[in-house]
Tab-separated table of C-alpha atoms in Angstrom:
chain	number	residue	atom	x	y	z
A	201	MET	CA	-26.427	5.147	19.228
A	202	LEU	CA	-24.969	1.970	20.737
A	203	ARG	CA	-23.889	0.782	17.294
A	204	SER	CA	-21.987	4.021	16.689
A	205	PHE	CA	-20.492	3.792	20.166
A	206	PHE	CA	-19.026	0.334	19.641
A	207	ILE	CA	-17.777	1.131	16.154
A	208	ALA	CA	-15.999	4.168	17.578
A	209	LEU	CA	-14.512	2.022	20.336
A	210	SER	CA	-13.247	-0.481	17.768
A	211	THR	CA	-10.784	2.140	16.481
A	212	ASN	CA	-9.903	3.688	19.853
A	213	LYS	CA	-6.216	2.898	20.322
A	214	ALA	CA	-6.041	3.811	24.018
A	215	PHE	CA	-9.036	1.697	25.010
A	216	ARG	CA	-7.797	-1.106	22.800
A	217	ALA	CA	-4.408	-1.125	24.530
A	218	PHE	CA	-6.081	-1.127	27.952
A	219	SER	CA	-8.542	-3.887	27.011
A	220	GLU	CA	-5.954	-6.204	25.466
A	221	ARG	CA	-3.809	-5.943	28.601
A	222	SER	CA	-6.552	-6.094	31.241
A	223	THR	CA	-7.548	-9.190	33.198
A	224	MET	CA	-11.147	-8.948	31.969
A	225	GLY	CA	-9.970	-8.468	28.389
A	226	ARG	CA	-7.850	-11.599	28.554
A	227	ARG	CA	-10.769	-13.468	30.098
A	228	VAL	CA	-13.087	-12.381	27.282
A	229	SER	CA	-10.512	-13.346	24.681
A	230	ARG	CA	-10.186	-16.829	26.171
A	231	ARG	CA	-13.913	-17.360	25.693
A	232	PHE	CA	-14.367	-15.902	22.217
A	233	VAL	CA	-10.884	-16.152	20.692
A	234	ALA	CA	-9.271	-19.580	20.267
A	235	GLY	CA	-5.927	-18.652	21.749
A	236	MET	CA	-2.966	-16.666	20.518
A	237	SER	CA	-1.189	-19.244	18.327
A	238	VAL	CA	-1.692	-21.439	15.270
A	239	GLU	CA	-1.384	-24.498	17.502
A	240	GLU	CA	-4.265	-23.343	19.707
A	241	ALA	CA	-6.434	-22.558	16.688
A	242	ILE	CA	-5.747	-26.000	15.206
A	243	ALA	CA	-6.657	-27.617	18.533
A	244	ALA	CA	-9.955	-25.705	18.544
A	245	ALA	CA	-10.698	-26.913	15.004
A	246	GLU	CA	-9.941	-30.504	15.994
A	247	GLN	CA	-12.400	-30.252	18.889
A	248	LEU	CA	-15.106	-28.815	16.637
A	249	ASN	CA	-14.562	-31.544	14.054
A	250	ALA	CA	-14.950	-34.150	16.802
A	251	GLU	CA	-18.395	-32.670	17.490
A	252	GLY	CA	-19.436	-32.864	13.837
A	253	ILE	CA	-18.799	-29.156	13.196
A	254	GLU	CA	-16.490	-27.633	10.589
A	255	ALA	CA	-14.238	-24.611	11.106
A	256	THR	CA	-12.972	-21.493	9.416
A	257	LEU	CA	-9.671	-20.280	10.856
A	258	ASP	CA	-8.914	-16.567	10.917
A	259	SER	CA	-5.657	-15.049	12.093
A	260	LEU	CA	-6.839	-11.745	13.562
A	261	GLY	CA	-5.304	-8.552	12.237
A	262	GLU	CA	-6.122	-5.785	9.787
A	263	SER	CA	-5.019	-2.432	8.416
A	264	VAL	CA	-1.327	-3.335	8.205
A	265	MET	CA	0.812	-0.522	6.823
A	266	GLN	CA	4.099	-2.304	6.113
A	267	VAL	CA	4.832	-4.888	3.421
A	268	SER	CA	6.718	-7.002	5.966
A	269	GLN	CA	3.571	-7.201	8.128
A	270	ALA	CA	1.508	-8.311	5.145
A	271	GLU	CA	4.032	-11.031	4.319
A	272	GLU	CA	4.064	-12.167	7.964
A	273	SER	CA	0.277	-12.459	7.897
A	274	ALA	CA	0.480	-14.501	4.702
A	275	ALA	CA	3.011	-16.882	6.241
A	276	ILE	CA	0.561	-17.701	9.035
A	277	TYR	CA	-2.108	-18.602	6.497
A	278	HIS	CA	0.224	-20.879	4.559
A	279	GLN	CA	1.082	-22.586	7.839
A	280	LEU	CA	-2.624	-23.008	8.559
A	281	LEU	CA	-3.280	-24.568	5.157
A	282	ASP	CA	-0.408	-26.999	5.635
A	283	GLU	CA	-1.580	-27.968	9.131
A	284	ILE	CA	-5.157	-28.476	7.951
A	285	ALA	CA	-3.952	-30.778	5.171
A	286	ALA	CA	-1.541	-32.704	7.379
A	287	ARG	CA	-4.169	-33.321	10.074
A	288	LYS	CA	-7.008	-33.879	7.581
A	289	LEU	CA	-9.168	-31.294	9.323
A	290	ARG	CA	-12.539	-30.174	8.010
A	291	ALA	CA	-11.509	-26.542	8.015
A	292	ASN	CA	-10.698	-23.650	5.711
A	293	VAL	CA	-9.353	-20.116	6.183
A	294	SER	CA	-10.630	-16.548	6.069
A	295	VAL	CA	-8.543	-13.411	5.452
A	296	LYS	CA	-9.098	-9.651	5.236
A	297	LEU	CA	-7.543	-7.677	2.390
A	298	THR	CA	-6.326	-4.910	4.707
A	299	GLN	CA	-4.432	-7.623	6.582
A	300	VAL	CA	-2.346	-8.385	3.501
A	301	GLY	CA	-1.454	-4.887	2.343
A	302	MET	CA	-4.542	-3.471	0.615
A	303	ASP	CA	-4.020	-0.033	2.167
A	304	ILE	CA	-0.247	0.200	1.824
A	305	GLY	CA	0.898	2.945	-0.501
A	306	GLY	CA	3.769	2.829	-2.948
A	307	HIS	CA	4.765	0.899	-6.046
A	308	GLY	CA	3.959	-2.791	-5.883
A	309	ALA	CA	1.886	-2.403	-2.723
A	310	GLY	CA	-1.815	-1.786	-2.104
A	311	PRO	CA	-4.294	-3.807	-4.221
A	312	GLU	CA	-1.484	-5.290	-6.327
A	313	LEU	CA	0.280	-6.643	-3.246
A	314	ALA	CA	-2.949	-7.895	-1.680
A	315	GLU	CA	-3.977	-9.751	-4.832
A	316	ARG	CA	-0.562	-11.376	-5.180
A	317	ILE	CA	-0.582	-12.540	-1.562
A	318	VAL	CA	-4.167	-13.793	-1.604
A	319	GLY	CA	-3.606	-15.395	-4.996
A	320	GLU	CA	-0.732	-17.390	-3.541
A	321	MET	CA	-3.005	-18.488	-0.685
A	322	VAL	CA	-5.761	-19.529	-3.078
A	323	GLU	CA	-3.270	-21.475	-5.213
A	324	HIS	CA	-2.033	-23.221	-2.068
A	325	ALA	CA	-5.633	-23.975	-1.068
A	326	ALA	CA	-6.429	-25.376	-4.517
A	327	MET	CA	-3.393	-27.670	-4.340
A	328	THR	CA	-4.564	-29.036	-0.972
A	329	ALA	CA	-8.290	-29.261	-1.862
A	330	ASN	CA	-9.094	-26.401	0.452
A	331	PHE	CA	-10.738	-22.994	0.285
A	332	VAL	CA	-9.963	-19.323	1.084
A	333	ARG	CA	-12.690	-16.919	2.108
A	334	ILE	CA	-11.872	-13.273	1.398
A	335	ASP	CA	-13.613	-11.543	4.263
A	336	MET	CA	-15.593	-8.365	3.687
A	337	GLU	CA	-14.767	-5.042	5.322
A	338	GLY	CA	-16.407	-1.613	5.078
A	339	SER	CA	-18.197	-0.445	1.934
A	340	ASP	CA	-15.050	1.276	0.642
A	341	TYR	CA	-13.726	-2.237	-0.044
A	342	THR	CA	-16.873	-3.962	-1.302
A	343	GLU	CA	-16.354	-3.691	-5.048
A	344	ALA	CA	-12.616	-4.321	-4.875
A	345	THR	CA	-13.171	-7.420	-2.739
A	346	ILE	CA	-15.817	-8.874	-5.032
A	347	ALA	CA	-13.820	-8.104	-8.169
A	348	MET	CA	-10.673	-9.711	-6.757
A	349	THR	CA	-12.666	-12.786	-5.776
A	350	GLU	CA	-13.977	-13.027	-9.339
A	351	ARG	CA	-10.494	-12.814	-10.844
A	352	LEU	CA	-9.036	-15.401	-8.495
A	353	ASN	CA	-11.988	-17.747	-8.947
A	354	ALA	CA	-11.435	-17.613	-12.701
A	355	ARG	CA	-7.899	-18.912	-12.103
A	356	TRP	CA	-8.717	-21.411	-9.347
A	357	PRO	CA	-12.432	-22.232	-9.618
A	358	GLY	CA	-14.050	-23.241	-6.361
A	359	ALA	CA	-11.029	-22.436	-4.192
A	360	VAL	CA	-12.064	-18.906	-3.244
A	361	GLY	CA	-15.195	-17.088	-2.130
A	362	THR	CA	-16.220	-13.956	-0.300
A	363	VAL	CA	-18.770	-12.404	2.069
A	364	LEU	CA	-21.840	-10.305	1.299
A	365	GLN	CA	-23.506	-7.992	3.802
A	366	ALA	CA	-27.307	-7.807	3.841
A	367	TYR	CA	-27.446	-4.234	5.146
A	368	LEU	CA	-26.101	-2.833	1.845
A	369	PHE	CA	-28.627	-1.925	-0.860
A	370	ARG	CA	-26.327	-3.329	-3.540
A	371	THR	CA	-26.161	-6.825	-2.060
A	372	ALA	CA	-29.174	-8.248	-3.926
A	373	ASP	CA	-27.385	-7.498	-7.202
A	374	ASP	CA	-24.093	-8.840	-5.848
A	375	VAL	CA	-25.803	-12.102	-4.892
A	376	GLU	CA	-26.937	-12.612	-8.484
A	377	ARG	CA	-23.510	-11.615	-9.769
A	378	LEU	CA	-21.745	-14.286	-7.709
A	379	ILE	CA	-24.367	-16.971	-8.276
A	380	ALA	CA	-23.946	-16.531	-12.039
A	381	GLN	CA	-20.250	-17.392	-11.650
A	382	GLY	CA	-20.741	-20.206	-9.156
A	383	ILE	CA	-18.793	-18.327	-6.474
A	384	ARG	CA	-19.414	-19.392	-2.897
A	385	MET	CA	-20.525	-16.675	-0.516
A	386	ARG	CA	-21.135	-16.192	3.168
A	387	LEU	CA	-24.191	-14.042	3.874
A	388	CYS	CA	-24.033	-11.895	6.997
A	389	LYS	CA	-25.894	-8.801	8.163
A	390	GLY	CA	-22.913	-6.414	8.293
A	391	ALA	CA	-20.804	-4.927	11.062
A	392	TYR	CA	-19.555	-1.515	9.868
A	393	LYS	CA	-21.099	1.929	10.121
A	394	GLU	CA	-22.468	2.861	6.705
A	395	PRO	CA	-24.378	5.947	5.487
A	396	ALA	CA	-28.126	5.745	4.910
A	397	GLU	CA	-27.525	6.420	1.200
A	398	ILE	CA	-26.087	2.928	0.718
A	399	ALA	CA	-27.348	0.816	3.621
A	400	PHE	CA	-30.566	0.040	5.456
A	401	PRO	CA	-30.492	2.088	8.669
A	402	LEU	CA	-33.165	0.086	10.516
A	403	LYS	CA	-32.562	-3.382	11.951
A	404	ALA	CA	-35.995	-4.594	10.824
A	405	ASP	CA	-35.153	-3.722	7.222
A	406	VAL	CA	-31.752	-5.423	7.456
A	407	ASP	CA	-33.392	-8.548	8.869
A	408	ALA	CA	-36.028	-8.597	6.131
A	409	ASN	CA	-33.393	-8.258	3.423
A	410	TYR	CA	-31.295	-10.937	5.074
A	411	VAL	CA	-34.161	-13.433	5.068
A	412	LYS	CA	-34.960	-12.720	1.416
A	413	LEU	CA	-31.326	-13.133	0.343
A	414	MET	CA	-30.816	-16.146	2.598
A	415	LYS	CA	-33.538	-18.076	0.790
A	416	ARG	CA	-32.173	-17.021	-2.573
A	417	VAL	CA	-28.583	-18.078	-1.972
A	418	ALA	CA	-29.491	-21.316	-0.183
A	419	SER	CA	-31.637	-22.475	-3.106
A	420	SER	CA	-29.301	-21.190	-5.837
A	421	GLY	CA	-27.331	-24.393	-6.343
A	422	VAL	CA	-24.152	-22.620	-5.218
A	423	PHE	CA	-23.025	-23.765	-1.758
A	424	CYS	CA	-23.258	-20.896	0.724
A	425	GLY	CA	-22.895	-19.952	4.364
A	426	ILE	CA	-25.813	-18.539	6.362
A	427	ALA	CA	-24.012	-16.564	9.053
A	428	THR	CA	-26.323	-15.719	11.945
A	429	HIS	CA	-27.066	-16.427	15.602
A	430	ASP	CA	-30.578	-14.992	15.278
A	431	GLU	CA	-32.812	-17.861	16.363
A	432	ALA	CA	-35.870	-16.385	14.651
A	433	ILE	CA	-34.015	-16.313	11.328
A	434	ILE	CA	-32.615	-19.793	11.898
A	435	GLU	CA	-36.159	-21.030	12.494
A	436	MET	CA	-37.277	-19.380	9.241
A	437	MET	CA	-34.498	-21.279	7.476
A	438	ARG	CA	-35.611	-24.538	9.087
A	439	GLN	CA	-39.167	-23.900	7.875
A	440	PHE	CA	-37.948	-23.015	4.372
A	441	VAL	CA	-36.069	-26.311	4.190
A	442	ALA	CA	-39.115	-28.245	5.402
A	443	GLU	CA	-41.486	-26.490	2.979
A	444	THR	CA	-39.303	-26.711	-0.124
A	445	GLY	CA	-37.499	-30.000	0.462
A	446	LEU	CA	-34.171	-28.221	0.088
A	447	ASP	CA	-31.221	-30.478	0.862
A	448	LYS	CA	-29.851	-29.533	4.278
A	449	ARG	CA	-26.346	-29.806	2.843
A	450	ALA	CA	-26.992	-27.226	0.118
A	451	PHE	CA	-25.819	-24.628	2.638
A	452	GLU	CA	-24.340	-24.419	6.115
A	453	PHE	CA	-25.076	-22.351	9.178
A	454	GLN	CA	-22.063	-20.333	10.274
A	455	MET	CA	-21.529	-19.066	13.806
A	456	LEU	CA	-18.833	-17.549	15.968
A	457	TYR	CA	-16.462	-19.421	18.225
A	458	GLY	CA	-17.681	-19.443	21.823
A	459	VAL	CA	-21.184	-18.170	21.054
A	460	ARG	CA	-24.217	-20.457	21.378
A	461	ARG	CA	-22.288	-23.674	21.365
A	462	ASP	CA	-25.511	-25.395	22.415
A	463	LEU	CA	-27.253	-24.179	19.250
A	464	GLN	CA	-24.286	-25.155	17.079
A	465	ARG	CA	-24.438	-28.715	18.395
A	466	LYS	CA	-28.224	-28.889	18.085
A	467	LEU	CA	-28.171	-27.851	14.415
A	468	ALA	CA	-25.392	-30.325	13.658
A	469	ALA	CA	-27.392	-33.084	15.360
A	470	GLU	CA	-30.373	-32.197	13.144
A	471	GLY	CA	-28.273	-32.879	10.068
A	472	PHE	CA	-27.503	-29.302	9.074
A	473	GLY	CA	-24.000	-28.315	8.079
A	474	VAL	CA	-22.483	-26.073	10.749
A	475	ARG	CA	-19.242	-24.149	10.497
A	476	VAL	CA	-17.713	-22.132	13.324
A	477	TYR	CA	-15.569	-19.080	12.665
A	478	VAL	CA	-12.443	-19.543	14.806
A	479	PRO	CA	-10.461	-16.324	15.295
A	480	PHE	CA	-7.096	-16.411	16.999
A	481	GLY	CA	-4.192	-14.096	17.719
A	482	THR	CA	-3.384	-11.153	19.920
A	483	GLU	CA	-5.334	-8.564	17.919
A	484	TRP	CA	-8.781	-9.621	19.168
A	485	TYR	CA	-10.114	-6.220	20.251
A	486	PRO	CA	-11.401	-4.725	16.930
A	487	TYR	CA	-13.046	-8.039	16.076
A	488	PHE	CA	-14.831	-8.184	19.423
A	489	MET	CA	-16.083	-4.575	19.281
A	490	ARG	CA	-17.501	-5.055	15.780
A	491	ARG	CA	-19.466	-8.056	17.000
A	492	LEU	CA	-21.069	-5.790	19.601
A	493	ALA	CA	-21.683	-3.084	16.989
A	494	GLU	CA	-23.268	-5.584	14.616
A	495	ARG	CA	-26.043	-6.144	17.124
A	496	PRO	CA	-25.876	-4.067	20.341
A	497	ALA	CA	-28.157	-6.585	22.064
A	498	ASN	CA	-25.095	-8.843	21.946
A	499	VAL	CA	-23.751	-6.963	24.979
A	500	LEU	CA	-26.222	-8.862	27.137
A	501	PHE	CA	-26.143	-11.901	24.876
A	502	LEU	CA	-22.364	-12.282	25.118
A	503	ALA	CA	-22.419	-11.605	28.853
A	504	LYS	CA	-24.847	-14.512	29.297
A	505	ASN	CA	-22.792	-16.743	26.999
A	506	PHE	CA	-19.685	-15.975	28.996
A	507	PHE	CA	-20.942	-18.354	31.671
A	508	ARG	CA	-22.765	-20.967	29.605
A	509	LYS	CA	-21.586	-23.933	27.617
């Protein structure tokens, strides 16, 4: 029920407008969003790097319906890639397809536009020894996202990857599909409302599938991201490394900006790779609500983290 509630709120325009303008909303965004500008995001990445932690920068925004908006989003990402290269940051970028025109109708728009724009980003990343993560959205986009990643990786091997969501039944097959091509993936649990016909409805089943897939991708020989704040799952990963002798740098833990900074630093100090997802921009509200929907217990969790370092 809570999951459905937060997903519904994530698309509520009136509540979004109120939240993004309210004092509390701005306070929340300061804690969990690294500012409104590229400069603030770069500063956050520099601070993380100084602590031995890598970063993924994400300019927040999605579901654009005008080509000009898609091109504006792309320009921000090219600026990010240039800044990362100039400052020699240990950082890459993450982008959603709906942010670069995937849903725009008309000739030359939609998937064609999105693939052109992301392709230009991936080419830019390849030229600067960097990497673009094509973020995953709802299940309506899963196959298109994976297929586009495959095509772009064939052109610029190693410069592009994507995200797989453990709550989908299909993900075990998708893991093998990407491993076979050497495509880097981030494994997360999933943050969208999906029907029981295609996704595990129970948290316990999602967690069990996540752990199974986590071990598979981490030991596959293809570098991957284990995206979780679940301490029980993190401990299982620690034990798996200890039992198998897996190189700690065969994978990295990935976490969200502003959440469990103490755990991020602890894992980095233990020699694990840690990467923090650094969102920035004015459109923070849908992102924040999906984090609550992903795990409703995060309501209390994030409230506690609001006051802790």
